[in-house]
PDB file of C-alpha atoms in Angstrom:
ATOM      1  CA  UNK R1342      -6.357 -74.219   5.833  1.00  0.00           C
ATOM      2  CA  UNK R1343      -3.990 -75.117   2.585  1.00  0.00           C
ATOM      3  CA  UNK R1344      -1.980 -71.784   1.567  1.00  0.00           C
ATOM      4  CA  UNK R1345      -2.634 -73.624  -1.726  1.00  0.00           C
ATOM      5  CA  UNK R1346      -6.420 -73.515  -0.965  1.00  0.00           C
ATOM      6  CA  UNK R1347      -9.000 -71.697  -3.648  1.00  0.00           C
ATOM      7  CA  UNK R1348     -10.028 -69.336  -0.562  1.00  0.00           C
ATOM      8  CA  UNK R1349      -6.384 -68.436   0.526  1.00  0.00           C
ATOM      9  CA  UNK R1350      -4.867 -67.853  -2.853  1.00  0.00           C
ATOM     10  CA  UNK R1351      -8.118 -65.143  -3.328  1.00  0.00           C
ATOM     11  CA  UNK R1352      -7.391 -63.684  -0.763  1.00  0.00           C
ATOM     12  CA  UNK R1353      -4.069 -63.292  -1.613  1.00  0.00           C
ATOM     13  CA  UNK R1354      -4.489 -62.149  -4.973  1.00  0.00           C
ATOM     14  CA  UNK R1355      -6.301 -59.298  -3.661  1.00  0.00           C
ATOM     15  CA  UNK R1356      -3.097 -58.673  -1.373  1.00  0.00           C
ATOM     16  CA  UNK R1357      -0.532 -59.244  -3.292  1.00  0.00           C
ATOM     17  CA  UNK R1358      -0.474 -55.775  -5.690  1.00  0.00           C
ATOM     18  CA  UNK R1359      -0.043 -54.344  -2.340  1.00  0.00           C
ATOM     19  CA  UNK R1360       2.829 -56.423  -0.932  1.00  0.00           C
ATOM     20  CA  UNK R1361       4.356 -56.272  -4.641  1.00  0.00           C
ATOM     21  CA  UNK R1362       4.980 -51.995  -3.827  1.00  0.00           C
ATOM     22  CA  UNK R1363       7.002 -53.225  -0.097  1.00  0.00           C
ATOM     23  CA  UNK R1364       8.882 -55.451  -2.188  1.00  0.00           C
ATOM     24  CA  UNK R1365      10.310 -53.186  -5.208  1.00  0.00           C
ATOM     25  CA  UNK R1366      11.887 -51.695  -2.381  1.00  0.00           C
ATOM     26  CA  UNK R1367      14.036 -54.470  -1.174  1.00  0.00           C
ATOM     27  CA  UNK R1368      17.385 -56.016  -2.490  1.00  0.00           C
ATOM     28  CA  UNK R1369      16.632 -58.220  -4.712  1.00  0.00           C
ATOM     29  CA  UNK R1370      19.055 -57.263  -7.759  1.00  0.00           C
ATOM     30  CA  UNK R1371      18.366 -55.509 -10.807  1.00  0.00           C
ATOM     31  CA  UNK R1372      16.312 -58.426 -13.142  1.00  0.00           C
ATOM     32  CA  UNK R1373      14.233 -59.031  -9.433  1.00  0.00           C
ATOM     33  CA  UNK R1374      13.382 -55.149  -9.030  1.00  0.00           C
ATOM     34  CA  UNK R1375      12.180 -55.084 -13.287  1.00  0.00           C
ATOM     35  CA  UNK R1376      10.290 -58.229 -12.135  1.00  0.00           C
ATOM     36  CA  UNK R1377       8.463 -57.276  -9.636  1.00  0.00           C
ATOM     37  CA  UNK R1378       7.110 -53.823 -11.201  1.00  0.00           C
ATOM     38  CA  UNK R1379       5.993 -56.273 -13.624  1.00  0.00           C
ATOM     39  CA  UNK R1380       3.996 -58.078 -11.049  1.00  0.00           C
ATOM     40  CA  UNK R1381       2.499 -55.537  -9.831  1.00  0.00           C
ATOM     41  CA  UNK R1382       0.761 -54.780 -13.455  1.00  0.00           C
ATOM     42  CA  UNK R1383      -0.276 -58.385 -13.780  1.00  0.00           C
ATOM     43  CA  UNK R1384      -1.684 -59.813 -10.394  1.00  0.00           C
ATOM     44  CA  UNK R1385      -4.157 -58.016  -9.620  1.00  0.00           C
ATOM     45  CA  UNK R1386      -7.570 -60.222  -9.821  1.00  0.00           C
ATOM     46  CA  UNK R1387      -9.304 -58.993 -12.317  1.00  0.00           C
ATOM     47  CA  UNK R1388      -6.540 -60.085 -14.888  1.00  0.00           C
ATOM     48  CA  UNK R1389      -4.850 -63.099 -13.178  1.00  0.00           C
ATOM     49  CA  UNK R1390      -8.152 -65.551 -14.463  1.00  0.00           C
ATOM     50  CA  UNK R1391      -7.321 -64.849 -17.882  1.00  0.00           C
ATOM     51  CA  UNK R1392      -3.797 -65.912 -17.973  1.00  0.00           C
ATOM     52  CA  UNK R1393      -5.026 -69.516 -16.124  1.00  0.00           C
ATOM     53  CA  UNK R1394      -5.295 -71.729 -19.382  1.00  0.00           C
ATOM     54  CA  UNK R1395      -2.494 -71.674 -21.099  1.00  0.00           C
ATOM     55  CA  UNK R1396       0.475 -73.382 -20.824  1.00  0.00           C
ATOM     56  CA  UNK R1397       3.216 -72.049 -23.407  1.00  0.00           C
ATOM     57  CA  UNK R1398       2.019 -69.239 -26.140  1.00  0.00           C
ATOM     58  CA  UNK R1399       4.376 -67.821 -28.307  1.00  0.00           C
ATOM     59  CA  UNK R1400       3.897 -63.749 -29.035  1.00  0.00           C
ATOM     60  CA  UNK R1401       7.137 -62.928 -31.382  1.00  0.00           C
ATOM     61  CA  UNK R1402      10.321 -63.230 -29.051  1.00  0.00           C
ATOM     62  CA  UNK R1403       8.261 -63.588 -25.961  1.00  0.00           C
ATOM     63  CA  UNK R1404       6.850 -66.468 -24.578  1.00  0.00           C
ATOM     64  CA  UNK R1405       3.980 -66.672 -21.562  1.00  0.00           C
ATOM     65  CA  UNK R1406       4.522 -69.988 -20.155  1.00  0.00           C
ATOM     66  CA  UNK R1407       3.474 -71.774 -16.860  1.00  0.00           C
ATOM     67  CA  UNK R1408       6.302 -73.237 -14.847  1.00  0.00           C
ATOM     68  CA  UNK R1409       6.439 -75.284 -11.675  1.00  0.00           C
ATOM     69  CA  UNK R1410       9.127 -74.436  -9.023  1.00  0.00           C
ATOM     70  CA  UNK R1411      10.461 -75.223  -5.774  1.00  0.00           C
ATOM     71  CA  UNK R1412      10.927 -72.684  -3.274  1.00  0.00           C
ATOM     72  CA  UNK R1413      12.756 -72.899  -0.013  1.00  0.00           C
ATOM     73  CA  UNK R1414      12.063 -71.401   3.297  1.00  0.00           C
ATOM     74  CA  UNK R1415      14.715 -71.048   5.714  1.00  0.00           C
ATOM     75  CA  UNK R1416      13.686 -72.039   9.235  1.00  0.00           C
ATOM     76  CA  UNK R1417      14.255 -68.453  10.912  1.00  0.00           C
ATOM     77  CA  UNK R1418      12.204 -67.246   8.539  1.00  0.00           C
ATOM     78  CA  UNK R1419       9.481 -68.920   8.656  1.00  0.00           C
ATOM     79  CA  UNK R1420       6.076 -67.112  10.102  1.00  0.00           C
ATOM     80  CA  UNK R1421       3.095 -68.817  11.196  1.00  0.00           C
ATOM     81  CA  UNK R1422       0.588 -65.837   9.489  1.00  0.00           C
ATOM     82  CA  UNK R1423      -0.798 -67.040   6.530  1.00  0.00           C
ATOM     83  CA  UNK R1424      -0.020 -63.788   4.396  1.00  0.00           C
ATOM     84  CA  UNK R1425       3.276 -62.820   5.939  1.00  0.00           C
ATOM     85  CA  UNK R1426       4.652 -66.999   4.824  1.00  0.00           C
ATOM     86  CA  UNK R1427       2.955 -65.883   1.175  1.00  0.00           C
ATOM     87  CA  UNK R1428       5.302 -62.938   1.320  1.00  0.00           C
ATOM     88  CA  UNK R1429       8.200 -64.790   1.979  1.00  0.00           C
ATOM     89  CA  UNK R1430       7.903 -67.349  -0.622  1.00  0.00           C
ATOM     90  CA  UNK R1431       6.945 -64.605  -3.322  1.00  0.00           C
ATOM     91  CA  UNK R1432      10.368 -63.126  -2.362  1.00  0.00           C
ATOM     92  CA  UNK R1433      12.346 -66.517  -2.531  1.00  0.00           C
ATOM     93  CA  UNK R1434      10.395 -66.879  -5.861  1.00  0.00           C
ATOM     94  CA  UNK R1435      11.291 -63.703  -7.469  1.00  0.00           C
ATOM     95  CA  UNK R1436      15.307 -64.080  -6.431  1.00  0.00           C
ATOM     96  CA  UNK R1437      15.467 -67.639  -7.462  1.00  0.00           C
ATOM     97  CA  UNK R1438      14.120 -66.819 -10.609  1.00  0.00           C
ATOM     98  CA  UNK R1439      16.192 -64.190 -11.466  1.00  0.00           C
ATOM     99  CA  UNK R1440      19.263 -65.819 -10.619  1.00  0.00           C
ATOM    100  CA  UNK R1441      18.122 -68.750 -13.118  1.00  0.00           C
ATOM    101  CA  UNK R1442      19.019 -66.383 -15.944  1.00  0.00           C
ATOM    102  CA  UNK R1443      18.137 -68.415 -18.612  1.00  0.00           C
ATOM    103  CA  UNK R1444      17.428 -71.643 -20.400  1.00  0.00           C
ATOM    104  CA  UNK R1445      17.861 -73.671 -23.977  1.00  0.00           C
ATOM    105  CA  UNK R1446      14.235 -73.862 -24.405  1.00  0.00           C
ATOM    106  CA  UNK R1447      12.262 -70.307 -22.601  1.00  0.00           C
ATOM    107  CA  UNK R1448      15.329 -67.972 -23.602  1.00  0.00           C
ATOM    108  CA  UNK R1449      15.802 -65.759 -20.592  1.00  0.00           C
ATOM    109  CA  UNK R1450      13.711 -65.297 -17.647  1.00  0.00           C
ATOM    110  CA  UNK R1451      12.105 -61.833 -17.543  1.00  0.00           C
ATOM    111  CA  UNK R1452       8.999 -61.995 -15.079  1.00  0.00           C
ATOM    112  CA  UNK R1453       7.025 -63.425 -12.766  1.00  0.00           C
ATOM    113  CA  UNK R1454       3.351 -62.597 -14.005  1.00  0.00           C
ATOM    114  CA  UNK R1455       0.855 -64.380 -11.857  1.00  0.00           C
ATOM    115  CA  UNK R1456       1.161 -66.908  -9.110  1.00  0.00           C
ATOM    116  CA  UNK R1457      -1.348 -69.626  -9.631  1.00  0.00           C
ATOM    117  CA  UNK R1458      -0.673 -72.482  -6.305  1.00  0.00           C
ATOM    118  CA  UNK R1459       1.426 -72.932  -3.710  1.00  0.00           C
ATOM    119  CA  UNK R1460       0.873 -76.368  -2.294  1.00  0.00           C
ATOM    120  CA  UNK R1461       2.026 -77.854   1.497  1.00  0.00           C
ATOM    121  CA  UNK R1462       5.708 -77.390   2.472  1.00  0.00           C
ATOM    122  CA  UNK R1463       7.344 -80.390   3.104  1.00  0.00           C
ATOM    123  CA  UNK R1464      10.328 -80.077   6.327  1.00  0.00           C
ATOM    124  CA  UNK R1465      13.611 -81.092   5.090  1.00  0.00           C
ATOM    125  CA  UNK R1466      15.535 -83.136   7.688  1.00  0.00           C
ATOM    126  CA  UNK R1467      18.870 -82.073   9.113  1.00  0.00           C
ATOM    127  CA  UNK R1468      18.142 -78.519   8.361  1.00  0.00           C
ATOM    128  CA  UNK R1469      14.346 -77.812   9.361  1.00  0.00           C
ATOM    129  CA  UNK R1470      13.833 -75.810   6.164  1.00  0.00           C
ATOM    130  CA  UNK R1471      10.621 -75.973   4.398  1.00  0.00           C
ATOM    131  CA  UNK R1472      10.490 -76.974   0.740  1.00  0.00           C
ATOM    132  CA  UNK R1473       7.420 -75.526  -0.990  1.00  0.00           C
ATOM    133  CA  UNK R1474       6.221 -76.929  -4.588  1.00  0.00           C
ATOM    134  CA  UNK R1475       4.762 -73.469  -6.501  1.00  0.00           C
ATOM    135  CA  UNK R1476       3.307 -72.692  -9.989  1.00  0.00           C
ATOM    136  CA  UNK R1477       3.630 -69.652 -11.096  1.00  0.00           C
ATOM    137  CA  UNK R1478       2.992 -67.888 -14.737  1.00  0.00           C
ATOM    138  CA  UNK R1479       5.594 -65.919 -16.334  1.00  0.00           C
ATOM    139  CA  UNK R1480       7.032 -64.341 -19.215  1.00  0.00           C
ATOM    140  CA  UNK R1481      10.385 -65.229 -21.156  1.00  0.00           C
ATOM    141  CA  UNK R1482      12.542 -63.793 -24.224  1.00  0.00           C
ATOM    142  CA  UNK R1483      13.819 -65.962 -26.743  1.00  0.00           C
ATOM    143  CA  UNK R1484      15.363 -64.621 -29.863  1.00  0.00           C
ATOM    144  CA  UNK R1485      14.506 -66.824 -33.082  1.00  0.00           C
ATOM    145  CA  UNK R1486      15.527 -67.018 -35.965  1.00  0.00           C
ATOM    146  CA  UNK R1487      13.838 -65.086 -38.836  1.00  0.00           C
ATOM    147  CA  UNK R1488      12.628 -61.954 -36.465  1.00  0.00           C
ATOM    148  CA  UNK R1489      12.582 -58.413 -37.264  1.00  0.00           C
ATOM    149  CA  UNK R1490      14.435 -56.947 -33.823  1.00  0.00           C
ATOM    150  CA  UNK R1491      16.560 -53.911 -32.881  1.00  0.00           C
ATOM    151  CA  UNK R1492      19.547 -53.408 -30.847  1.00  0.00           C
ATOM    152  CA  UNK R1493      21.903 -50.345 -29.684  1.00  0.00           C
ATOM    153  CA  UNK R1494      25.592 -51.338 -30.917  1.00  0.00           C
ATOM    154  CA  UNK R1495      27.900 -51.181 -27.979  1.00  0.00           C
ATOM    155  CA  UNK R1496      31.653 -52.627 -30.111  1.00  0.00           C
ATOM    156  CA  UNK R1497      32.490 -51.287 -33.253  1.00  0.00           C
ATOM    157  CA  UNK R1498      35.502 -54.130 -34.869  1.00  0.00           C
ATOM    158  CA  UNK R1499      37.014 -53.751 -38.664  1.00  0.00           C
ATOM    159  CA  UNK R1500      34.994 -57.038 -39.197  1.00  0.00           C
ATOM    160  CA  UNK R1501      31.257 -56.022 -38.119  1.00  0.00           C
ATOM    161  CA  UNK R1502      29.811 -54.837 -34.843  1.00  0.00           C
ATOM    162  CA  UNK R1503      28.436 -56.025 -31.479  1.00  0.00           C
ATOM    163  CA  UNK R1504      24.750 -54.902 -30.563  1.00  0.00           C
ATOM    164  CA  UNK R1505      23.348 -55.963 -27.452  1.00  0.00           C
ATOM    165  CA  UNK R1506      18.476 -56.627 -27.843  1.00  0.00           C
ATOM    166  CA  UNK R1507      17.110 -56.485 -24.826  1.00  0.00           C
ATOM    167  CA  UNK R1508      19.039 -58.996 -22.125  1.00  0.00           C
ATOM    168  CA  UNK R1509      21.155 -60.660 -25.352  1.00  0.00           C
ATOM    169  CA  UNK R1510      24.726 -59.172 -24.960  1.00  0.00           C
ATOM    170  CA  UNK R1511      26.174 -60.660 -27.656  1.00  0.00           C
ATOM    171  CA  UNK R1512      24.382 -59.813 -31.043  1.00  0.00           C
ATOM    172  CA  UNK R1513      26.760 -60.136 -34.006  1.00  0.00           C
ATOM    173  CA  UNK R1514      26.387 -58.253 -37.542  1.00  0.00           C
ATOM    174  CA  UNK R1515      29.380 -58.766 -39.821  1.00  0.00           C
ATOM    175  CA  UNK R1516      30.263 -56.514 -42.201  1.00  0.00           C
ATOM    176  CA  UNK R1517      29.727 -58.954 -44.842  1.00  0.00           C
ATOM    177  CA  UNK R1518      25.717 -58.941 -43.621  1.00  0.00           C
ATOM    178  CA  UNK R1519      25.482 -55.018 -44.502  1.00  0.00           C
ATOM    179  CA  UNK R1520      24.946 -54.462 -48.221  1.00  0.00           C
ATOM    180  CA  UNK R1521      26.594 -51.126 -49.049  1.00  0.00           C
ATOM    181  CA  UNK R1522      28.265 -50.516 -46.055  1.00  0.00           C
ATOM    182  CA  UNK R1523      32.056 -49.942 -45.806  1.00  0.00           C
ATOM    183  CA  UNK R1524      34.423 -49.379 -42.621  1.00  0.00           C
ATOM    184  CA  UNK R1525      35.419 -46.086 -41.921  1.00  0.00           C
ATOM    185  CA  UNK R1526      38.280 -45.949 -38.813  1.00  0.00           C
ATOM    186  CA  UNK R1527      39.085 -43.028 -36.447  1.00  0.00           C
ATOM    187  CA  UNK R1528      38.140 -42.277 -33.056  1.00  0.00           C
ATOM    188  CA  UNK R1529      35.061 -43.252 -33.031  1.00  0.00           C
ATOM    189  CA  UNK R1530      35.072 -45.947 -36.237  1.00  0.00           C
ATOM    190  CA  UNK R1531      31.853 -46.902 -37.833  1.00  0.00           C
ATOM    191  CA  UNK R1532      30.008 -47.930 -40.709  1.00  0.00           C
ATOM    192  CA  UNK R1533      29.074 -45.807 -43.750  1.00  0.00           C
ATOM    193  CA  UNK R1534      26.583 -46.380 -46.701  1.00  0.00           C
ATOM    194  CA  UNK R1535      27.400 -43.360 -49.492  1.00  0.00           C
ATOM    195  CA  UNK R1536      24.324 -42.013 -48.246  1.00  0.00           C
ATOM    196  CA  UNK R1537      25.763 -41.635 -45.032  1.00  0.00           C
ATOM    197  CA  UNK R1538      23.846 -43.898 -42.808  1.00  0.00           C
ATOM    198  CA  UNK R1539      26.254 -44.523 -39.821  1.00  0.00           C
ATOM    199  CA  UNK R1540      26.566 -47.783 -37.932  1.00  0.00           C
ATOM    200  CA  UNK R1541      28.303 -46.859 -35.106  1.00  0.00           C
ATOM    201  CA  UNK R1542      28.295 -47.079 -30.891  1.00  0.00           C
ATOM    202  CA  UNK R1543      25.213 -46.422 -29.233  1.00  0.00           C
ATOM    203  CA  UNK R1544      23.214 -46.477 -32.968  1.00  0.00           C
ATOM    204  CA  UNK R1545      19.760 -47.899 -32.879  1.00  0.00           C
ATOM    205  CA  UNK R1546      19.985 -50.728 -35.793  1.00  0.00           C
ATOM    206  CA  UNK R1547      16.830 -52.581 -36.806  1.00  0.00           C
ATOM    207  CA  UNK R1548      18.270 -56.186 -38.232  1.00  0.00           C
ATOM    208  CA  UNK R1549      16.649 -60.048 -39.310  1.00  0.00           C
ATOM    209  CA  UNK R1550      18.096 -62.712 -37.025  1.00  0.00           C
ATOM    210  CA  UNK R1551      20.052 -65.339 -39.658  1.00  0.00           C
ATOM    211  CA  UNK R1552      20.880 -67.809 -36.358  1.00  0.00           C
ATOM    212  CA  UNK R1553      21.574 -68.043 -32.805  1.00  0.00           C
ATOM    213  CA  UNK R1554      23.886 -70.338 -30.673  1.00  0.00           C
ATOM    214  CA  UNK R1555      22.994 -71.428 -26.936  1.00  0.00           C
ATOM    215  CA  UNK R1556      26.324 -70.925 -24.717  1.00  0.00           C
ATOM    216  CA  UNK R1557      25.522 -73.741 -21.908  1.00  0.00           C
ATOM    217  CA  UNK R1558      28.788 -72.731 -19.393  1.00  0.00           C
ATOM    218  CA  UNK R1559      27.432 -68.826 -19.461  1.00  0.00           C
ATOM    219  CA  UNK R1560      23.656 -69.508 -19.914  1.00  0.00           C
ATOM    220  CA  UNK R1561      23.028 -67.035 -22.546  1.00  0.00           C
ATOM    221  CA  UNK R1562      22.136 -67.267 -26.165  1.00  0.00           C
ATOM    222  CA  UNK R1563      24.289 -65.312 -29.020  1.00  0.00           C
ATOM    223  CA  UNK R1564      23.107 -64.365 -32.031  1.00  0.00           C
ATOM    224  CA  UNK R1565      24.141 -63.725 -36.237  1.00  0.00           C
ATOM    225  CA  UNK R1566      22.173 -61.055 -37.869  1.00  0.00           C
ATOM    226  CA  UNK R1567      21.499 -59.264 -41.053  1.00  0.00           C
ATOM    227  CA  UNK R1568      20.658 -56.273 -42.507  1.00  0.00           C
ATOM    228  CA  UNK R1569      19.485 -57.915 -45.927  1.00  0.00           C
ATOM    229  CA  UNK R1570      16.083 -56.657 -46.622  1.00  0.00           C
ATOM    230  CA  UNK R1571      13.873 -54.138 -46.812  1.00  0.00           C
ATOM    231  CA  UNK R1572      13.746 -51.230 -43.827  1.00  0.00           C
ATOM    232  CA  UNK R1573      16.596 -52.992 -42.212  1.00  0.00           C
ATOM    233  CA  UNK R1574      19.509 -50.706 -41.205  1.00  0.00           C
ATOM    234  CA  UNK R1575      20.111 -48.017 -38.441  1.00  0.00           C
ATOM    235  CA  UNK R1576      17.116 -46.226 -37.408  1.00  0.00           C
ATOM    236  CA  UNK R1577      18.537 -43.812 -34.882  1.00  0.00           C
ATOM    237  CA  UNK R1578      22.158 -42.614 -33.761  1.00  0.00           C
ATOM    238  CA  UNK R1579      23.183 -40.518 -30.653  1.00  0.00           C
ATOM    239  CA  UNK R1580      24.054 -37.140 -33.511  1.00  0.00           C
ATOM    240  CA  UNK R1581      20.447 -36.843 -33.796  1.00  0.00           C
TER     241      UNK R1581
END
């Protein structure tokens, strides 16, 4: 029987929310671990058949898409039980996708949702590893331009500030972006509006994204922002 087969993958569909508990438990790095839990709320059968028919959809700075992958057994690890070679692939899958990071055109790989085929594994010579072509469904972050996000600032600068919006570090809002705001140094310097709204460290800041820049050497995306407009500005600071 084809691990790829409509009878094995049901079967392990219905199995996998249970491996997907063993798994969270493992070493598989931070992003992995957030990934799996993930998972675990999106395999289970009942929900996995409506995820099957699309390819890309686009829900604000998210993106569901459907991606096809190689994954690669190493020869000591390979079992000859059906489920236990489904388990081993799932967690090749889940650390090779987290080490991807990110790319120009999904933003930054968040989660493996749903695990649609796994077709036959192909031996690779020399080595006697087996090279198995998946498609899996999963979800991405990509910051546009034009959004409505928030981000906690983490560097305060004479010249603006540094927030960081979910896995984006690098979020930039210059003072010259902040209508009404002036610099105020010290200890701990900030931001001040003569109402005294702070933009300082660890202040929630809600903010429209004017641009973004894709860094190819350190696969990550930066981004300008702005808080020109209406209900823009800091929305929560660690006085209160």
């Amino acid at each position: 029987m084809s691990l790829g087969s409509p009878k094995t993958m049901a079967s392990f569909s219905l199995r996998l929310y249970q491996l997907v508990s063993e798994l969270s438990t493992m070493s598989l790095g931070r992003k992995a671990g957030d990934m799996v839990v993930i998972l675990a709320l999106h395999c289970s059968p009942e929900t996995s058949e409506s995820r099957r028919n699309y390819q890309e959809e686009e829900i604000t700075m998210f993106l569901k898409v459907q991606l096809p992958w190689n994954v690669i057994i190493a020869a000591e690890n390979l079992q000859p039980e059906s489920l236990m070679l489904q388990r081993s692939i799932v967690i090749c899958l889940l650390s090779d996708f987290a080490i991807k990071k990110a790319t120009k055109d999904l933003g930054y790989y968040l989660a493996v949702t749903t695990l649609e085929t796994i077709g036959e594994g192909k031996v690779r010579l020399h080595t006697g590893d087996v090279l198995f072509p998946v498609v899996f469904n999963a979800i991405t972050f990509k910051i546009l331009k034009g959004e409505i996000l928030e981000g906690v600032v983490h560097k305060v600068l004479k010249h603006g500030v540094f927030m960081r919006c979910g896995p984006i570090e690098n979020v930039y809002l210059s003072n010259l972006k902040m209508p009404g705001y002036h610099y105020v140094p010290g200890e701990n310097p900030c931001f001040m509006n003569e109402k005294m709204s702070k933009v300082g460290k660890d202040v929630r800041v809600r903010f429209v994204v004017i641009g973004t820049k894709w860094m190819e050497a350190e696969r990550e995306f930066q981004a300008l922002v702005s808080l020109e407009g209406d209900y823009l500005g800091p929305i929560s600071s660690p006085d209160i």
